mmCIF file of C-alpha atoms in Angstrom:
data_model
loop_
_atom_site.group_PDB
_atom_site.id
_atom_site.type_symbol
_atom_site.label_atom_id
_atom_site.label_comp_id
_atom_site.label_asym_id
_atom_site.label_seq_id
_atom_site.Cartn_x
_atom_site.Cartn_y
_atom_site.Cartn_z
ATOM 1 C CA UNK D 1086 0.000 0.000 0.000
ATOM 2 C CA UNK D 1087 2.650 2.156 0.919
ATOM 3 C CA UNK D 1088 4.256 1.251 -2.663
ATOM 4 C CA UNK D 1089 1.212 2.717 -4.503
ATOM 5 C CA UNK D 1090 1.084 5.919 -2.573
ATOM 6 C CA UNK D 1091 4.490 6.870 -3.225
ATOM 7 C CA UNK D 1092 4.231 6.100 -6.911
ATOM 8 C CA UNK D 1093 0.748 8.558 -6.644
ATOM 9 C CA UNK D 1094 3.510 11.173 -5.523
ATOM 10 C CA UNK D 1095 5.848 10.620 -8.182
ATOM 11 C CA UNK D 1096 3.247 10.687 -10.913
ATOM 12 C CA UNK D 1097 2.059 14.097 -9.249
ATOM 13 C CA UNK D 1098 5.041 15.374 -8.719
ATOM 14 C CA UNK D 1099 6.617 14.908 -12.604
ATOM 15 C CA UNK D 1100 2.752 16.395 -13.388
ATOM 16 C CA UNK D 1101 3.957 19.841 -12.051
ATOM 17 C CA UNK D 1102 7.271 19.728 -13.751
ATOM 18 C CA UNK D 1103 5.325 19.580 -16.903
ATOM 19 C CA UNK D 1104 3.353 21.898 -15.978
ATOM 20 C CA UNK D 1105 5.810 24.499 -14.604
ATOM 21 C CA UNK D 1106 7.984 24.287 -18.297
ATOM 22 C CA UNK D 1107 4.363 24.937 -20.076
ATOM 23 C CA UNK D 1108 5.374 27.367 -23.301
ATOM 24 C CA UNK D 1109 4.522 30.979 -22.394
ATOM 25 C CA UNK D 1110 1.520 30.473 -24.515
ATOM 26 C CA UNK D 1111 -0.749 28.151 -22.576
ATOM 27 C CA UNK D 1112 -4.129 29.738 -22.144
ATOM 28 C CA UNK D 1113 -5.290 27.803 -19.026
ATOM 29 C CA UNK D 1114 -2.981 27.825 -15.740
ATOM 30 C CA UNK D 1115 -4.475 25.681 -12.734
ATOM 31 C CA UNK D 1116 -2.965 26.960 -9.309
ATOM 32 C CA UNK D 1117 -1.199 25.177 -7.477
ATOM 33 C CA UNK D 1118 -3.522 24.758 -4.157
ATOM 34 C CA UNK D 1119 -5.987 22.294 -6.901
ATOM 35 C CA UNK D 1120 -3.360 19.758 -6.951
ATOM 36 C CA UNK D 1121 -2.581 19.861 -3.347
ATOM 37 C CA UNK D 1122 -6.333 19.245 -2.522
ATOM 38 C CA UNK D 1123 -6.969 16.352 -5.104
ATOM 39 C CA UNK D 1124 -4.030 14.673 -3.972
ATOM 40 C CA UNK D 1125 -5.139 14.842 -0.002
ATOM 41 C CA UNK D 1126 -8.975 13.450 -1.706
ATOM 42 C CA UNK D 1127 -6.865 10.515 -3.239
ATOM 43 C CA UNK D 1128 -4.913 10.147 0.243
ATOM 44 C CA UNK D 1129 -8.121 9.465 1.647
ATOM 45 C CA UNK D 1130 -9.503 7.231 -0.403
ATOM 46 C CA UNK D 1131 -5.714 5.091 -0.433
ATOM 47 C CA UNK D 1132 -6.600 4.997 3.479
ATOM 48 C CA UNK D 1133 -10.198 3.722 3.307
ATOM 49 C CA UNK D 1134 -9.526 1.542 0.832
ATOM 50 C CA UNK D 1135 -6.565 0.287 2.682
ATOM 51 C CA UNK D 1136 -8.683 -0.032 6.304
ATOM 52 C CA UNK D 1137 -11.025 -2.110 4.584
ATOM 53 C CA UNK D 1138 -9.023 -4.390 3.019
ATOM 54 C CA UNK D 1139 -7.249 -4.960 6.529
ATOM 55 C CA UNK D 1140 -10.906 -5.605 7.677
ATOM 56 C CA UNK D 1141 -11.376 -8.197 5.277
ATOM 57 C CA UNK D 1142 -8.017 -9.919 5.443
ATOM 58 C CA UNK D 1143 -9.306 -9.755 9.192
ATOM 59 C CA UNK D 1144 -12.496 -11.192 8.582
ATOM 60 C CA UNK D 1145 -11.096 -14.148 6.440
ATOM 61 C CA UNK D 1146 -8.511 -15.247 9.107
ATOM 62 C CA UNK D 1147 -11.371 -15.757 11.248
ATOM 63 C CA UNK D 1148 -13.536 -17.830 8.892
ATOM 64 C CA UNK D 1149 -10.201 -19.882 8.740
ATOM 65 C CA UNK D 1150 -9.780 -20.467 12.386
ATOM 66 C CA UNK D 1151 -13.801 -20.847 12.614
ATOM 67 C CA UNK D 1152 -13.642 -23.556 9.850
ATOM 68 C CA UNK D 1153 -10.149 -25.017 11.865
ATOM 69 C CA UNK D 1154 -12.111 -25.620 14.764
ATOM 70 C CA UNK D 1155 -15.511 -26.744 13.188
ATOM 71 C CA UNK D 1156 -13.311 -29.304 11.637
ATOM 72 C CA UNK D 1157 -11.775 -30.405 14.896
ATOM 73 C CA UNK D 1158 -15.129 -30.790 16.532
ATOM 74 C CA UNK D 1159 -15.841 -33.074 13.427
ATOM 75 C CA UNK D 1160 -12.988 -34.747 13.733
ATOM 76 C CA UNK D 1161 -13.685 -35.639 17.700
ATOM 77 C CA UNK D 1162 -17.386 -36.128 17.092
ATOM 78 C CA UNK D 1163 -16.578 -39.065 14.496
ATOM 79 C CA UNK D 1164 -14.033 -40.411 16.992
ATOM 80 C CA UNK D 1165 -16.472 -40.189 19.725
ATOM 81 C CA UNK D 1166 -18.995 -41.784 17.639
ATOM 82 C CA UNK D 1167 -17.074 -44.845 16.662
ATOM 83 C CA UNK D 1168 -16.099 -45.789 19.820
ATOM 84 C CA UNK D 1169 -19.604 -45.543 21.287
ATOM 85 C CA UNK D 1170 -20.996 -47.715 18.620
ATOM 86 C CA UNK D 1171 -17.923 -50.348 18.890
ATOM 87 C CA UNK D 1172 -19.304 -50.218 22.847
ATOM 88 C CA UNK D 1173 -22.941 -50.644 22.218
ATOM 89 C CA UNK D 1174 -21.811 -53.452 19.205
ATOM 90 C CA UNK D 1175 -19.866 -55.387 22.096
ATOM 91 C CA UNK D 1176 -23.080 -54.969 24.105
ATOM 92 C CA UNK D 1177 -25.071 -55.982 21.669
ATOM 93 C CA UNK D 1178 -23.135 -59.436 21.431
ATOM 94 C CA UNK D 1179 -22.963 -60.065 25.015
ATOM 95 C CA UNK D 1180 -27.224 -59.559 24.773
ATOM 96 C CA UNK D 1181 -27.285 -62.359 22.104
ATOM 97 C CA UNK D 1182 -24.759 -64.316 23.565
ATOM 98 C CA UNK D 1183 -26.414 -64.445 26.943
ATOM 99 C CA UNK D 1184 -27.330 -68.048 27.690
ATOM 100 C CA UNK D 1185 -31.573 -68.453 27.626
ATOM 101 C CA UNK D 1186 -31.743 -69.830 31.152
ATOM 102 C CA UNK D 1187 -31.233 -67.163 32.968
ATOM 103 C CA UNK D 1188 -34.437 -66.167 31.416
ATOM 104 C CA UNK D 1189 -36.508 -69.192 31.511
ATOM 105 C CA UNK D 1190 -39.084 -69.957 34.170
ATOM 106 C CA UNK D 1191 -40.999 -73.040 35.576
ATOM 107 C CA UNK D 1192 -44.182 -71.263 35.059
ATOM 108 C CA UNK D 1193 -45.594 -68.165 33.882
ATOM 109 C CA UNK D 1194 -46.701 -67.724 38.129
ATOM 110 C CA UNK D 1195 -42.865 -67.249 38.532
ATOM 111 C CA UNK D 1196 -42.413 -64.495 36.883
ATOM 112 C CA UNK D 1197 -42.679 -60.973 38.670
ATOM 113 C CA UNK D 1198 -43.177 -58.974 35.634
ATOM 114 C CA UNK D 1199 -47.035 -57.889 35.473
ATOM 115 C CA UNK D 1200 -46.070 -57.276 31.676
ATOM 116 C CA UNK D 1201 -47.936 -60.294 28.881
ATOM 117 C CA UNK D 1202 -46.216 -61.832 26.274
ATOM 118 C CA UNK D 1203 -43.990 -64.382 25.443
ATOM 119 C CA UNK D 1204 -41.627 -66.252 27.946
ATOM 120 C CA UNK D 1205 -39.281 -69.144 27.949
ATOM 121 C CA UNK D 1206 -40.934 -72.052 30.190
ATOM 122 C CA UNK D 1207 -38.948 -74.728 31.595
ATOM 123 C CA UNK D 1208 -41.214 -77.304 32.964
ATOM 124 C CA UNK D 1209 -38.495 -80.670 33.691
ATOM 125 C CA UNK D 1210 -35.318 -82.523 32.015
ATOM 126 C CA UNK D 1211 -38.509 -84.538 30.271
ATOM 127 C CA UNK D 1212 -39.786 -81.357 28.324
ATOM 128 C CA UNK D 1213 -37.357 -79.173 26.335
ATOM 129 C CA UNK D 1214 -37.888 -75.626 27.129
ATOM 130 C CA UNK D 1215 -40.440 -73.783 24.854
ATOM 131 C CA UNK D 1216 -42.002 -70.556 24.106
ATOM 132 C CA UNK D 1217 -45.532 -69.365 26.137
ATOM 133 C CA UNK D 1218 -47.317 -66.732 26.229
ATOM 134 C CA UNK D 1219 -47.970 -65.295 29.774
ATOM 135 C CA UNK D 1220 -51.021 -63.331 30.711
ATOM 136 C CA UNK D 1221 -50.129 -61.446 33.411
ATOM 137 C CA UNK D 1222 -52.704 -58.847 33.645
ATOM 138 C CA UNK D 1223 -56.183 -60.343 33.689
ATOM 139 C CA UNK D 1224 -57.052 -62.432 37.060
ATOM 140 C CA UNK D 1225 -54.159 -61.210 39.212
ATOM 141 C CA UNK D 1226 -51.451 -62.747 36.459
ATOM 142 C CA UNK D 1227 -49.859 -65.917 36.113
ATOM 143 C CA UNK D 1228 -51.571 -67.594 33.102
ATOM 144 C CA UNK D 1229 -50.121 -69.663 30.419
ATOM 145 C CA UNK D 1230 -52.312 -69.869 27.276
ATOM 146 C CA UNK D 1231 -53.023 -73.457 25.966
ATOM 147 C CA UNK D 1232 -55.113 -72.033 23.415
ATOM 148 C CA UNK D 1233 -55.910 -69.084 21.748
ATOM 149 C CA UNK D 1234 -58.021 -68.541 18.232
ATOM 150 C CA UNK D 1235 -59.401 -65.082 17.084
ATOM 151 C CA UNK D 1236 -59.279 -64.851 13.700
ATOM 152 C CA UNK D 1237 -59.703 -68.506 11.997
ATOM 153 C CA UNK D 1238 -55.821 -67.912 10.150
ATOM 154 C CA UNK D 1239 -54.993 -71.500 11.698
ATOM 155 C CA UNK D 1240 -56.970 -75.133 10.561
ATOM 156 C CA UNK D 1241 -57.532 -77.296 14.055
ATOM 157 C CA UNK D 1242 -59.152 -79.603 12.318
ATOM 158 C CA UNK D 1243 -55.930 -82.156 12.447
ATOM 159 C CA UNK D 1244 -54.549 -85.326 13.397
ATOM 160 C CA UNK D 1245 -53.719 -86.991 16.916
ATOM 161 C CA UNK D 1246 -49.699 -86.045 16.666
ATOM 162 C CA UNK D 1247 -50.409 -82.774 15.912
ATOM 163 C CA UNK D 1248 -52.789 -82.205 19.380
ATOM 164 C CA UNK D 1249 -49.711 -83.839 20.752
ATOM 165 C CA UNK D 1250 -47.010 -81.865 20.029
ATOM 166 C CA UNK D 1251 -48.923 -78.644 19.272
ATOM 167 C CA UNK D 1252 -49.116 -76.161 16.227
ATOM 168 C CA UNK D 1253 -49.505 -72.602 15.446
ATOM 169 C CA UNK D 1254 -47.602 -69.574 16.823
ATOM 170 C CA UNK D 1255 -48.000 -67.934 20.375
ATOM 171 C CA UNK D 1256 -48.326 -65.200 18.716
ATOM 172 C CA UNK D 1257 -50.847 -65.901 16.887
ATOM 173 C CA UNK D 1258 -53.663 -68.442 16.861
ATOM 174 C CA UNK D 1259 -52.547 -72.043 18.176
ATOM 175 C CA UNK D 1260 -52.570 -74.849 20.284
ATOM 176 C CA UNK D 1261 -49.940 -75.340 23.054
ATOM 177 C CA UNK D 1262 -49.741 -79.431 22.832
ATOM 178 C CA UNK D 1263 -51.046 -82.326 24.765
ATOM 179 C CA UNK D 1264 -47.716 -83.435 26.263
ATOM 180 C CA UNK D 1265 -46.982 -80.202 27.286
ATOM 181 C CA UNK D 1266 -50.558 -79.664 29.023
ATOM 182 C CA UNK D 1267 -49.850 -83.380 31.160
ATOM 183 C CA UNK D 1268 -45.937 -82.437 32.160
ATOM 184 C CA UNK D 1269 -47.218 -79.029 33.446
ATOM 185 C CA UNK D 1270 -50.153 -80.011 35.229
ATOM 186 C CA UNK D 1271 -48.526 -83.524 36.736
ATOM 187 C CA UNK D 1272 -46.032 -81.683 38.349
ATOM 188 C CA UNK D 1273 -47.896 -79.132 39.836
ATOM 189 C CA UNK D 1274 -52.243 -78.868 40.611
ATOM 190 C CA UNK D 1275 -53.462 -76.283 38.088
ATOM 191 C CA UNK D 1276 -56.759 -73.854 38.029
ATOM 192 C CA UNK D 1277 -58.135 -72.806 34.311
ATOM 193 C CA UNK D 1278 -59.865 -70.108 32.436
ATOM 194 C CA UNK D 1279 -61.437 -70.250 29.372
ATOM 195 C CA UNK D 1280 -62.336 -67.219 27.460
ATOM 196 C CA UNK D 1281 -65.330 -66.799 24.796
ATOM 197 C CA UNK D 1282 -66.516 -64.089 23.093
ATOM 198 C CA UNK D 1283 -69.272 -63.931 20.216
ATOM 199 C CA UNK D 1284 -69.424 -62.345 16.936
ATOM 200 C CA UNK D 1285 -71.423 -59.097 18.418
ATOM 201 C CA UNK D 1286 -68.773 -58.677 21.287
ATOM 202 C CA UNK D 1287 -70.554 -60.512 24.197
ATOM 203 C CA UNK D 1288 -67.872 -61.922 26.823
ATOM 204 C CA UNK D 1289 -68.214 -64.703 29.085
ATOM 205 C CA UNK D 1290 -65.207 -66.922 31.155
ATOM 206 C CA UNK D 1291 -65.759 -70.678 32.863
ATOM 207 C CA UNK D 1292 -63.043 -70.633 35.556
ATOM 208 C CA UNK D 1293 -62.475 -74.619 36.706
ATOM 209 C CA UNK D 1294 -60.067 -74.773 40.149
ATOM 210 C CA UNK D 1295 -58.980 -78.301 38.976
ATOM 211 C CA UNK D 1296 -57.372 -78.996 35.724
ATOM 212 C CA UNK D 1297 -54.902 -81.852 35.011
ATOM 213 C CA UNK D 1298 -54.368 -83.815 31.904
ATOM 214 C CA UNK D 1299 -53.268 -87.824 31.805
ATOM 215 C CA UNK D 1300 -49.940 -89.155 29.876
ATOM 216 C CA UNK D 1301 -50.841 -90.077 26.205
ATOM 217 C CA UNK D 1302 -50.892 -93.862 27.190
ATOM 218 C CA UNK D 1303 -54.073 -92.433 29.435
ATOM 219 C CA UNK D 1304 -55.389 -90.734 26.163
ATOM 220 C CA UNK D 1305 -54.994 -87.607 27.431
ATOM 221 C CA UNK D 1306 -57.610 -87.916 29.403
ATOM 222 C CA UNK D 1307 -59.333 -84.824 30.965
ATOM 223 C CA UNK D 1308 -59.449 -84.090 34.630
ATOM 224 C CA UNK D 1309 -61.731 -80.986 35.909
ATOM 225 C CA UNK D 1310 -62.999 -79.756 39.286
ATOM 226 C CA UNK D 1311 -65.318 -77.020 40.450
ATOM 227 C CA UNK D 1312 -67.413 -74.737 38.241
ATOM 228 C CA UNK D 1313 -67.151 -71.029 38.365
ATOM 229 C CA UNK D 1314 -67.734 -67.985 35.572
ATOM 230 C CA UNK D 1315 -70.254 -66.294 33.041
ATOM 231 C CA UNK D 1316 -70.599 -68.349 30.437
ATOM 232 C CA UNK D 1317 -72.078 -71.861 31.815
ATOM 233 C CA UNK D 1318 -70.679 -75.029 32.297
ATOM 234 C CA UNK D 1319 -70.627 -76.408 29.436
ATOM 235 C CA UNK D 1320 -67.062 -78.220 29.453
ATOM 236 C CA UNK D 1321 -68.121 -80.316 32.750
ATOM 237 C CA UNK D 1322 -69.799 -82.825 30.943
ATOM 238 C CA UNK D 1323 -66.258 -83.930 29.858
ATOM 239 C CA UNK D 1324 -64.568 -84.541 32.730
ATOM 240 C CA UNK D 1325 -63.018 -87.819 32.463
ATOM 241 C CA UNK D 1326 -63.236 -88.266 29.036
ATOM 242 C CA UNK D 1327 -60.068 -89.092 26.485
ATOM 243 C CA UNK D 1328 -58.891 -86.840 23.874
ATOM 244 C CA UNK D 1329 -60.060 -87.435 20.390
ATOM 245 C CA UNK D 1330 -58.494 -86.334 16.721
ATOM 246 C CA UNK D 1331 -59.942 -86.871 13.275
ATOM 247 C CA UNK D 1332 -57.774 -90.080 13.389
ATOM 248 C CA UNK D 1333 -57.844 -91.669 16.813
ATOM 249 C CA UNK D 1334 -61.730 -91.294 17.793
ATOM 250 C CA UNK D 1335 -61.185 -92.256 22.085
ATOM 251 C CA UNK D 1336 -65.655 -90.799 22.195
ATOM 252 C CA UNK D 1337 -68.567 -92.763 23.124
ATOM 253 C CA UNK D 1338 -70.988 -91.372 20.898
ATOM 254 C CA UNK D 1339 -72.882 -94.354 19.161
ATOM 255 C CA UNK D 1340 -72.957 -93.220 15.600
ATOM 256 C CA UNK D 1341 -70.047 -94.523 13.298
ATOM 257 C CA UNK D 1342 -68.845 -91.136 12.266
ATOM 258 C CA UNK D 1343 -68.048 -90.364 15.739
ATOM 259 C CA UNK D 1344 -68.615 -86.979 17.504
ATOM 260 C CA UNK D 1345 -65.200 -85.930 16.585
ATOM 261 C CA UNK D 1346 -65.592 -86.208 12.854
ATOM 262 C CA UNK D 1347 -69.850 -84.959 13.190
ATOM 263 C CA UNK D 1348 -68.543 -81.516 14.970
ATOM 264 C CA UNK D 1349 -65.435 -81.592 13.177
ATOM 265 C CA UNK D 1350 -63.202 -80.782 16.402
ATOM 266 C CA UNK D 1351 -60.903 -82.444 18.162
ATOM 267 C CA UNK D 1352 -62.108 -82.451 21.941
ATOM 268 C CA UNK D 1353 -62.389 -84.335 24.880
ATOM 269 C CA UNK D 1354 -65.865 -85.516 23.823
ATOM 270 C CA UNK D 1355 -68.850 -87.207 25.130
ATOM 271 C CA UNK D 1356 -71.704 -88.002 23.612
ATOM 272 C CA UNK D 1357 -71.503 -85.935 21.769
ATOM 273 C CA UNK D 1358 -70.323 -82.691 23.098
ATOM 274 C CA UNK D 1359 -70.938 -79.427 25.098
ATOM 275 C CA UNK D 1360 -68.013 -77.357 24.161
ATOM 276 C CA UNK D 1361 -66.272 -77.602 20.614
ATOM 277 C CA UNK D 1362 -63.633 -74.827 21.220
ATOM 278 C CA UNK D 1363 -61.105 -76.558 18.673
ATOM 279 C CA UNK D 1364 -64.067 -76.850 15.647
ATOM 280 C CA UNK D 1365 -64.264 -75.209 12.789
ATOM 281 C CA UNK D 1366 -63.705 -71.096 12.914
ATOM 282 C CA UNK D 1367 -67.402 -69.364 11.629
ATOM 283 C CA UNK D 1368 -69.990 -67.045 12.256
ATOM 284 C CA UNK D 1369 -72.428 -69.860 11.824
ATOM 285 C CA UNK D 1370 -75.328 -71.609 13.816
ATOM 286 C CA UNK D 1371 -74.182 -75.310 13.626
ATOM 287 C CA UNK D 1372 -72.514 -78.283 15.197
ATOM 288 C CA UNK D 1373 -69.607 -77.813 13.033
ATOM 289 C CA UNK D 1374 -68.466 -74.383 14.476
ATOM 290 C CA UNK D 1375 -66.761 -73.552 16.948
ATOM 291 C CA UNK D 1376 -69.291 -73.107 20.609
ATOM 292 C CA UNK D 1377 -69.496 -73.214 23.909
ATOM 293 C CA UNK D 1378 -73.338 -74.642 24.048
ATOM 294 C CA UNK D 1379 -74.359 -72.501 27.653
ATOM 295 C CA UNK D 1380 -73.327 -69.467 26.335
ATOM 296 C CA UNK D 1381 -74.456 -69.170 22.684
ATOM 297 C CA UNK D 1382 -76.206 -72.886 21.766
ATOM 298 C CA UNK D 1383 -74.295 -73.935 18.643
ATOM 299 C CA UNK D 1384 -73.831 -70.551 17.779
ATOM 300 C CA UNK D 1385 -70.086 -69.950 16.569
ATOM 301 C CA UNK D 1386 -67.558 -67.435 18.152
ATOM 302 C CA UNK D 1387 -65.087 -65.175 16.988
ATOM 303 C CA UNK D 1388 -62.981 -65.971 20.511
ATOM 304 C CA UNK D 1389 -61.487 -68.452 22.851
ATOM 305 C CA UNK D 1390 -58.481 -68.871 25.150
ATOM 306 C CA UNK D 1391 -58.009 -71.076 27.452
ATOM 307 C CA UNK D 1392 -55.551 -70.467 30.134
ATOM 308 C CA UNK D 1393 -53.862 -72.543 33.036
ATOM 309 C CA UNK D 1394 -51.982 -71.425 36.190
ATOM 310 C CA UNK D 1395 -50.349 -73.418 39.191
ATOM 311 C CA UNK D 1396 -52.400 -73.529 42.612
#
């Protein structure tokens, strides 16, 4: 800057010499106190341009240490960030590595969460460890679900191994399995609760404070004890009575369909039936539906669960 006022000077200064050896015959002569005052105008401006430019050479060195320490706070953030998700990944490993006993339970009673939903159940060394749901809201908690149908998305109508071993999803519709229903009630006295509902929304339970189930060489047979509920008692007619499937008819209805094949449910049926909870799924008035006949006659229902719990 300094440079280009000095050279100002000179140019000014070699303008008066020029202007000083002017042939006597120049018309116009500019005095002397013009020059001086449009040189201290150009002075000026030289300094204002020259503050502002310092301004702005100010002004950029501070974007540049801005942008130096945006791009260290980056630079830590990203470090920062990697190591908390190389944590949470080594978390995440010992969650799925964690060995499923030390969430499995003897019975859905055992558990102190008042939350529902699927839990590991360890019955004995006879039955592996399997998936139940737990209701643990409805009658003070602490029931299993043996069976549960809403919607109709699952076919009961099937074979004796099938009742055995069980089918369906827990979270969905299904059936929790024969074998599973004797282990858990041999070694411990169970209570159950069986919940119906119509196609209009009506609800009804039958509560039973005995329910146990014999081995398969006993046919499965059904065990029940006291009466108590809404919706009638319409399952104590089979007490006593062996399981039946569409292939292994254990009734004592006298026709030579059997009841098992006329209501098209596998059951623990007399002659021929008061409950049919495991027939077929429709909003129907028939035998072959699914009912619970002191609630709704033959009517069918959109709803059933039955649920155990220990005593």
């Amino acid at each position: 800057m300094k440079f280009t006022v000095c050279f100002l000077l000179f140019c000014a200064a070699c303008h008066l010499g020029v202007t000083n050896n002017s042939t006597e015959n120049s018309i116009v002569v500019i005095p002397d106190g013009i020059y001086g005052f449009g040189l201290e105008m150009l002075l000026t401006k030289m300094e204002n341009m020259e503050r502002k430019l310092l301004e702005v050479l100010e002004h950029w060195h501070q974007m540049e240490s801005y942008k130096a320490v945006l791009e260290k706070r980056f630079t830590d953030s990203m470090r920062d960030l990697g190591r908390n998700m190389s944590i949470l990944q080594d978390q995440s490993l010992l969650i799925v590595e964690q060995p499923k006993a030390s969430a499995t339970f003897s019975s859905c009673k055992a558990i102190a969460s008042k939350v529902s939903g699927v839990y590991e159940i360890h019955i004995n060394n006879v039955t592996p460890p399997f998936d139940a749901f737990c209701e643990q809201e409805k009658f003070r908690g602490g029931w299993l679900v043996v069976q549960h149908r809403f919607d109709g998305s699952v076919d009961f109508y099937r074979a004796w191994a099938e009742y055995r071993a069980g089918f369906g999803d827990v979270n969905t519709e299904f059936w929790l399995g024969l074998e599973k229903m004797h282990q858990l009630t041999t070694a411990r006295p169970h209570e159950i609760i069986i919940e119906l509902k119509d196609f209009s929304g009506n609800y009804a339970y039958a509560r039973y404070d005995k329910f146990k189930i014999g081995s398969e060489s006993e046919h499965y047979t059904l065990t029940l004890g006291n009466y108590s509920g809404t919706a009638g008692d319409s399952m104590g007619s089979n007490n006593g009575r062996r399981f039946s499937s569409i292939d292994r008819d254990n009734g004592d209805w006298p026709k030579s369909d059997g009841c098992v094949n006329y209501s098209r449910g596998a059951w623990w049926h007399r002659a021929c039936t008061g409950a049919n909870l495991n027939g077929p799924y429709n909003n129907a008035r028939s035998s072959k539906s699914m009912f619970w006949l002191d609630f709704k006659g033959y009517q069918g229902l959109s709803f059933s669960r039955m649920m155990i719990r220990p005593l």
